[in-house]
Amino acid sequence: MTLQQEIFEQIKKHQRIIIHRHQRPDPDAIGSQIGLAEIIRASFPMKTVLAVGKQIGGLSWIGEMDTADDDDYDDALVIVTDTANPPRVDDNRYTNGQELIKIDHHPDDDPYGDLAWVVPSASSSSEMIFDLYHQFKHELTLNAKAAKALYAGIIGDTGRFLYSATTPHTMRVAASLMATGFDVTAVNQKLDSIPLSVAHLSAYVYQNLTITEDGAATVCLTSEVLDQFDLKDAGTAGVVPLPGKIESVVCWAIFVVQRDGTYRVRLRSKGPTINELAKKHDGGGHALASGAKAKDLDEVQTIQNELAAIATAYKKSKKE
Ligand code: AMP
């Protein structure tokens, strides 16, 4: 039996299925979670399916979270989507079910679950959920709500088909999802629009970026900066891709102050691998999109230096 067949057997076997995803969810976390929940609900109306985790206002248009009681975990199948490491799972009751399945597209540095289906080459976890549906489509139903959630996840994680994980398969999956008839333009516009405060912060980011000669860009969003634009950490996601638009930039880090005075580090790259750097600083992620933590401004400086060295080594390797 393939992994996907084993997962499908577990879905068929369990009466109650609880689906988790990672904290601070992005469209792929919510999209893969809601997409899977909707596919199972539409295909097996007698089953109870709960999508759990903190409700994030800005993403509730993809789908609402459900409430699970502790008792709901007895005999339940728990599936965690889009989450590489156990500490990042939203709602730590995820281990309380009868069976645990991990479905994810991040590098499998921290395996967990009775079954783990991990495809780092997939553009997104939402693409994987579509693949699962497609493999068993004679027994599963994909409605427009599920398709919209999965499409949102794919365009979220690929930067609307810009990043290198976008494959011909990704485009075919997106086409199949679009064919279900949800309002594609509305989803594209929703994920493309930003509040005015974020537009102002974008101007700040471009004005205040430090760019090394070899193309490492960094900017630090301190509490003074966030207060100036009346934004909190969660509101800064829209500026993360911006430095990559600059021709000379090959990799970049955006440091965002947290309530406890530490810094969240959001690392991105157009070429050199940056997840090894992330791992050195209590983080991880994909080769070209990672996250880490800096306990103070000294560690921020260390990461800036390390990123600059990565850009320099990359430039050198390109010349050779
Ligand atoms: P972010 O900058 O938070 O959007 O994260 C980019 C990628 O890095 C995501 O795929 C996350 O799963 C991963 N990531 C972010 N923070 C961490 C962390 N502290 N530990 C492990 N992976 C992380």
Short mmCIF file of C-alpha atoms and ligand atoms in Angstrom, two decimals:
data_model
loop_
_atom_site.label_atom_id
_atom_site.label_comp_id
_atom_site.label_asym_id
_atom_site.label_seq_id
_atom_site.Cartn_x
_atom_site.Cartn_y
_atom_site.Cartn_z
CA MET A 1 0.00 0.00 0.00
CA THR A 2 1.29 3.49 -0.79
CA LEU A 3 1.35 6.18 1.90
CA GLN A 4 -1.56 7.95 0.24
CA GLN A 5 -3.58 4.71 0.24
CA GLU A 6 -2.81 4.23 3.93
CA ILE A 7 -3.93 7.81 4.64
CA PHE A 8 -7.13 7.30 2.68
CA GLU A 9 -7.83 4.05 4.57
CA GLN A 10 -7.43 5.91 7.89
CA ILE A 11 -9.80 8.64 6.70
CA LYS A 12 -12.40 6.04 5.72
CA LYS A 13 -11.94 4.14 8.98
CA HIS A 14 -12.44 7.01 11.45
CA GLN A 15 -15.77 8.56 12.34
CA ARG A 16 -14.21 11.74 13.77
CA ILE A 17 -11.32 13.56 12.08
CA ILE A 18 -9.62 16.61 13.59
CA ILE A 19 -7.36 18.68 11.35
CA HIS A 20 -4.61 20.93 12.75
CA ARG A 21 -2.05 23.23 11.09
CA HIS A 22 0.74 25.55 12.23
CA GLN A 23 0.63 28.60 14.46
CA ARG A 24 0.63 32.03 12.80
CA PRO A 25 -1.02 30.41 9.77
CA ASP A 26 -0.51 31.61 6.22
CA PRO A 27 -2.90 30.92 3.33
CA ASP A 28 -1.33 27.48 2.68
CA ALA A 29 -1.74 26.39 6.30
CA ILE A 30 -5.41 27.41 6.38
CA GLY A 31 -6.01 26.43 2.74
CA SER A 32 -4.68 22.88 3.13
CA GLN A 33 -6.52 22.45 6.44
CA ILE A 34 -9.89 23.81 5.23
CA GLY A 35 -9.53 22.20 1.79
CA LEU A 36 -8.98 18.75 3.32
CA ALA A 37 -11.79 19.27 5.85
CA GLU A 38 -14.24 20.27 3.10
CA ILE A 39 -13.28 17.35 0.84
CA ILE A 40 -13.87 14.86 3.68
CA ARG A 41 -17.15 16.55 4.73
CA ALA A 42 -18.49 16.60 1.17
CA SER A 43 -17.45 13.00 0.53
CA PHE A 44 -18.52 11.46 3.86
CA PRO A 45 -21.40 13.54 5.27
CA MET A 46 -21.83 11.15 8.23
CA LYS A 47 -18.34 11.86 9.58
CA THR A 48 -17.53 14.66 12.03
CA VAL A 49 -14.69 16.82 10.72
CA LEU A 50 -13.21 19.61 12.84
CA ALA A 51 -10.62 22.15 11.66
CA VAL A 52 -8.99 23.61 14.77
CA GLY A 53 -6.57 26.37 15.76
CA LYS A 54 -6.70 30.07 16.46
CA GLN A 55 -9.17 31.91 14.25
CA ILE A 56 -7.23 34.46 12.19
CA GLY A 57 -9.49 37.34 11.16
CA GLY A 58 -7.58 38.20 8.01
CA LEU A 59 -7.89 34.65 6.64
CA SER A 60 -11.42 33.72 7.77
CA TRP A 61 -12.62 34.22 4.18
CA ILE A 62 -10.86 30.91 3.39
CA GLY A 63 -12.73 29.13 6.18
CA GLU A 64 -13.76 29.31 9.82
CA MET A 65 -12.21 27.27 12.62
CA ASP A 66 -14.26 24.75 14.64
CA THR A 67 -14.19 24.13 18.38
CA ALA A 68 -13.04 20.69 19.55
CA ASP A 69 -13.69 19.43 23.09
CA ASP A 70 -11.02 17.31 24.78
CA ASP A 71 -13.39 14.31 24.49
CA ASP A 72 -13.55 14.75 20.74
CA TYR A 73 -9.99 13.41 20.52
CA ASP A 74 -10.99 9.97 21.90
CA ASP A 75 -10.94 7.59 18.90
CA ALA A 76 -10.26 10.49 16.52
CA LEU A 77 -7.93 10.56 13.55
CA VAL A 78 -5.76 13.68 13.78
CA ILE A 79 -4.19 15.08 10.60
CA VAL A 80 -1.70 17.95 10.78
CA THR A 81 -1.12 19.84 7.53
CA ASP A 82 1.74 22.15 6.50
CA THR A 83 3.62 21.87 9.81
CA ALA A 84 7.22 20.64 9.86
CA ASN A 85 7.93 20.68 13.60
CA PRO A 86 5.79 19.50 16.56
CA PRO A 87 6.27 22.73 18.60
CA ARG A 88 4.71 24.77 15.77
CA VAL A 89 1.44 22.81 15.70
CA ASP A 90 -1.44 25.07 16.72
CA ASP A 91 -3.24 23.41 19.67
CA ASN A 92 -1.06 20.87 21.46
CA ARG A 93 -3.90 18.37 21.83
CA TYR A 94 -2.91 17.07 18.39
CA THR A 95 -1.24 14.03 20.01
CA ASN A 96 -4.43 13.03 21.88
CA GLY A 97 -6.12 11.22 19.01
CA GLN A 98 -6.00 7.53 18.16
CA GLU A 99 -3.91 7.98 15.03
CA LEU A 100 -1.73 10.91 13.89
CA ILE A 101 -0.90 11.79 10.27
CA LYS A 102 1.49 14.47 9.05
CA ILE A 103 0.95 15.94 5.55
CA ASP A 104 3.56 18.54 4.66
CA HIS A 105 5.84 19.99 1.99
CA HIS A 106 8.64 21.32 4.24
CA PRO A 107 11.94 19.43 4.60
CA ASP A 108 11.30 16.56 7.02
CA ASP A 109 13.84 17.63 9.66
CA ASP A 110 11.55 16.78 12.54
CA PRO A 111 9.48 13.70 11.68
CA TYR A 112 6.33 12.94 13.73
CA GLY A 113 3.10 10.99 13.40
CA ASP A 114 2.11 7.36 12.82
CA LEU A 115 2.10 8.17 9.11
CA ALA A 116 4.04 11.03 7.54
CA TRP A 117 3.49 12.00 3.90
CA VAL A 118 6.11 14.66 3.18
CA VAL A 119 6.91 15.98 -0.31
CA PRO A 120 9.43 18.85 -0.09
CA SER A 121 9.28 19.34 -3.86
CA ALA A 122 5.55 20.15 -3.77
CA SER A 123 4.76 23.85 -4.17
CA SER A 124 2.47 23.78 -1.17
CA SER A 125 0.60 21.51 1.18
CA SER A 126 -2.56 22.57 -0.63
CA GLU A 127 -1.18 21.06 -3.86
CA MET A 128 -0.60 17.79 -1.96
CA ILE A 129 -4.20 17.79 -0.68
CA PHE A 130 -5.38 18.17 -4.27
CA ASP A 131 -3.12 15.25 -5.27
CA LEU A 132 -4.66 13.10 -2.52
CA TYR A 133 -8.14 14.03 -3.72
CA HIS A 134 -7.18 13.31 -7.33
CA GLN A 135 -5.80 9.87 -6.56
CA PHE A 136 -9.09 8.79 -4.99
CA LYS A 137 -11.43 11.04 -6.93
CA HIS A 138 -13.91 8.23 -7.64
CA GLU A 139 -14.64 8.15 -3.92
CA LEU A 140 -14.05 11.82 -3.03
CA THR A 141 -15.84 15.09 -3.80
CA LEU A 142 -14.11 18.40 -4.43
CA ASN A 143 -16.60 21.26 -4.05
CA ALA A 144 -15.99 24.94 -4.85
CA LYS A 145 -15.32 25.82 -1.19
CA ALA A 146 -12.54 23.20 -0.94
CA ALA A 147 -11.14 24.27 -4.31
CA LYS A 148 -11.08 27.94 -3.30
CA ALA A 149 -9.18 27.11 -0.09
CA LEU A 150 -6.62 24.96 -1.94
CA TYR A 151 -6.17 27.56 -4.68
CA ALA A 152 -5.59 30.26 -2.04
CA GLY A 153 -2.96 28.04 -0.42
CA ILE A 154 -1.16 27.45 -3.72
CA ILE A 155 -1.05 31.08 -4.78
CA GLY A 156 -0.05 32.09 -1.25
CA ASP A 157 2.96 29.76 -1.13
CA THR A 158 4.07 30.28 -4.73
CA GLY A 159 3.72 34.08 -4.68
CA ARG A 160 1.09 33.60 -7.37
CA PHE A 161 3.24 31.17 -9.38
CA LEU A 162 6.39 33.31 -9.09
CA TYR A 163 8.64 31.15 -6.88
CA SER A 164 10.75 28.27 -8.18
CA ALA A 165 8.65 25.53 -6.52
CA THR A 166 5.98 26.27 -9.15
CA THR A 167 5.93 23.35 -11.61
CA PRO A 168 3.85 22.39 -14.63
CA HIS A 169 1.98 20.13 -12.21
CA THR A 170 1.21 23.13 -9.96
CA MET A 171 -0.32 24.93 -12.93
CA ARG A 172 -2.42 21.88 -13.86
CA VAL A 173 -3.64 21.59 -10.27
CA ALA A 174 -4.54 25.31 -10.25
CA ALA A 175 -6.41 24.87 -13.54
CA SER A 176 -8.42 21.94 -12.15
CA LEU A 177 -9.26 23.97 -9.03
CA MET A 178 -10.33 26.99 -11.11
CA ALA A 179 -12.65 24.76 -13.13
CA THR A 180 -14.82 24.12 -10.05
CA GLY A 181 -16.29 27.59 -10.46
CA PHE A 182 -15.35 29.70 -7.43
CA ASP A 183 -14.56 33.39 -7.93
CA VAL A 184 -10.85 33.17 -8.84
CA THR A 185 -10.42 36.90 -9.40
CA ALA A 186 -11.82 37.64 -5.96
CA VAL A 187 -9.27 35.27 -4.36
CA ASN A 188 -6.40 36.78 -6.36
CA GLN A 189 -7.45 40.30 -5.40
CA LYS A 190 -7.94 39.34 -1.75
CA LEU A 191 -4.41 37.97 -1.52
CA ASP A 192 -2.96 40.90 -3.45
CA SER A 193 -4.54 43.79 -1.55
CA ILE A 194 -2.99 45.44 1.51
CA PRO A 195 -4.23 47.92 4.11
CA LEU A 196 -3.00 51.50 3.70
CA SER A 197 -0.84 51.09 6.83
CA VAL A 198 1.03 48.23 5.12
CA ALA A 199 1.47 50.38 1.99
CA HIS A 200 3.11 53.00 4.22
CA LEU A 201 5.27 50.34 5.89
CA SER A 202 6.29 49.14 2.40
CA ALA A 203 7.65 52.61 1.66
CA TYR A 204 9.56 52.48 4.97
CA VAL A 205 11.03 49.06 4.11
CA TYR A 206 12.28 50.23 0.70
CA GLN A 207 13.68 53.46 2.18
CA ASN A 208 15.47 51.74 5.05
CA LEU A 209 16.80 48.52 3.52
CA THR A 210 20.51 47.91 3.97
CA ILE A 211 21.83 46.13 0.88
CA THR A 212 25.36 44.72 0.83
CA GLU A 213 27.46 44.85 -2.31
CA ASP A 214 26.76 41.16 -2.94
CA GLY A 215 23.00 41.47 -2.52
CA ALA A 216 22.06 40.64 1.09
CA ALA A 217 19.25 42.98 2.16
CA THR A 218 18.06 43.50 5.74
CA VAL A 219 15.68 45.76 7.59
CA CYS A 220 14.70 45.80 11.24
CA LEU A 221 11.12 46.59 12.27
CA THR A 222 11.50 47.82 15.85
CA SER A 223 8.61 48.70 18.14
CA GLU A 224 9.05 52.38 17.22
CA VAL A 225 8.57 51.48 13.55
CA LEU A 226 5.55 49.25 14.18
CA ASP A 227 3.97 51.92 16.40
CA GLN A 228 4.58 54.56 13.72
CA PHE A 229 2.44 52.54 11.29
CA ASP A 230 0.06 51.21 13.95
CA LEU A 231 0.91 47.62 13.01
CA LYS A 232 1.72 44.46 14.93
CA ASP A 233 3.86 41.50 13.84
CA ALA A 234 0.89 39.81 12.11
CA GLY A 235 0.31 42.90 9.96
CA THR A 236 3.82 42.88 8.50
CA ALA A 237 3.48 39.73 6.33
CA GLY A 238 2.73 41.84 3.24
CA VAL A 239 6.19 43.43 3.21
CA VAL A 240 8.17 40.17 3.43
CA PRO A 241 8.44 39.57 -0.37
CA LEU A 242 9.28 43.21 -1.21
CA PRO A 243 13.12 43.24 -1.04
CA GLY A 244 13.16 40.37 -3.58
CA LYS A 245 11.77 42.70 -6.24
CA ILE A 246 15.04 44.64 -6.25
CA GLU A 247 17.34 43.41 -9.04
CA SER A 248 20.54 43.38 -6.99
CA VAL A 249 19.06 41.54 -3.99
CA VAL A 250 19.68 37.77 -3.82
CA CYS A 251 18.66 37.05 -0.22
CA TRP A 252 17.07 39.07 2.55
CA ALA A 253 15.97 39.11 6.17
CA ILE A 254 13.22 41.11 7.82
CA PHE A 255 13.51 41.32 11.61
CA VAL A 256 10.26 41.99 13.44
CA VAL A 257 10.27 42.81 17.15
CA GLN A 258 8.08 40.64 19.39
CA ARG A 259 6.24 41.56 22.58
CA ASP A 260 9.03 40.07 24.72
CA GLY A 261 11.71 42.16 22.98
CA THR A 262 13.08 39.26 20.90
CA TYR A 263 12.98 39.35 17.08
CA ARG A 264 11.19 37.13 14.59
CA VAL A 265 13.47 36.65 11.58
CA ARG A 266 11.87 36.15 8.17
CA LEU A 267 14.43 34.90 5.67
CA ARG A 268 13.93 34.69 1.91
CA SER A 269 16.19 34.00 -1.08
CA LYS A 270 16.23 34.03 -4.87
CA GLY A 271 19.25 31.68 -5.06
CA PRO A 272 21.41 30.74 -2.07
CA THR A 273 20.06 28.32 0.52
CA ILE A 274 19.12 30.09 3.74
CA ASN A 275 17.48 27.36 5.87
CA GLU A 276 20.84 26.25 7.35
CA LEU A 277 21.24 29.80 8.67
CA ALA A 278 17.69 29.63 10.05
CA LYS A 279 18.45 26.34 11.82
CA LYS A 280 21.44 27.93 13.58
CA HIS A 281 19.04 30.47 15.09
CA ASP A 282 16.21 28.37 16.47
CA GLY A 283 14.36 28.15 13.17
CA GLY A 284 14.04 26.24 9.93
CA GLY A 285 11.94 26.07 6.80
CA HIS A 286 12.45 25.74 3.07
CA ALA A 287 15.73 26.28 1.21
CA LEU A 288 14.50 29.65 -0.08
CA ALA A 289 11.95 30.68 2.59
CA SER A 290 12.72 30.20 6.26
CA GLY A 291 12.07 31.65 9.69
CA ALA A 292 14.22 32.00 12.80
CA LYS A 293 14.50 33.89 16.09
CA ALA A 294 16.99 36.45 17.43
CA LYS A 295 17.04 37.02 21.16
CA ASP A 296 18.41 40.58 20.92
CA LEU A 297 19.98 43.13 18.57
CA ASP A 298 23.38 41.41 18.89
CA GLU A 299 21.93 38.25 17.39
CA VAL A 300 20.20 40.39 14.72
CA GLN A 301 23.65 41.74 13.82
CA THR A 302 25.13 38.21 13.77
CA ILE A 303 22.41 37.05 11.38
CA GLN A 304 22.98 40.10 9.15
CA ASN A 305 26.68 39.22 8.96
CA GLU A 306 25.96 35.56 8.22
CA LEU A 307 23.48 36.49 5.51
CA ALA A 308 26.00 38.87 3.95
CA ALA A 309 28.55 36.01 3.88
CA ILE A 310 26.00 33.72 2.20
CA ALA A 311 25.38 36.33 -0.52
CA THR A 312 29.13 36.77 -1.03
CA ALA A 313 29.74 33.02 -1.31
CA TYR A 314 26.83 32.75 -3.74
CA LYS A 315 28.14 35.54 -5.95
CA LYS A 316 31.56 33.90 -5.96
CA SER A 317 30.09 30.50 -6.90
CA LYS A 318 28.25 32.11 -9.82
CA LYS A 319 31.48 33.60 -11.16
CA GLU A 320 33.34 30.27 -11.07
P1 AMP B 1 7.74 32.79 7.75
O1 AMP B 1 8.81 33.77 7.52
O2 AMP B 1 7.27 32.78 9.18
O3 AMP B 1 6.64 32.91 6.76
O4 AMP B 1 8.34 31.34 7.56
C1 AMP B 1 8.85 30.89 6.35
C2 AMP B 1 9.02 29.41 6.41
O5 AMP B 1 9.92 29.05 7.46
C3 AMP B 1 7.74 28.67 6.68
O6 AMP B 1 7.67 27.63 5.76
C4 AMP B 1 7.85 28.15 8.09
O7 AMP B 1 7.34 26.87 8.19
C5 AMP B 1 9.34 28.15 8.38
N1 AMP B 1 9.60 28.65 9.73
C6 AMP B 1 9.32 29.88 10.20
N2 AMP B 1 9.70 30.01 11.50
C7 AMP B 1 10.21 28.82 11.86
C8 AMP B 1 10.75 28.30 13.09
N3 AMP B 1 10.86 29.04 14.19
N4 AMP B 1 11.16 27.01 13.09
C9 AMP B 1 11.07 26.25 11.98
N5 AMP B 1 10.58 26.68 10.81
C10 AMP B 1 10.15 27.94 10.74
#
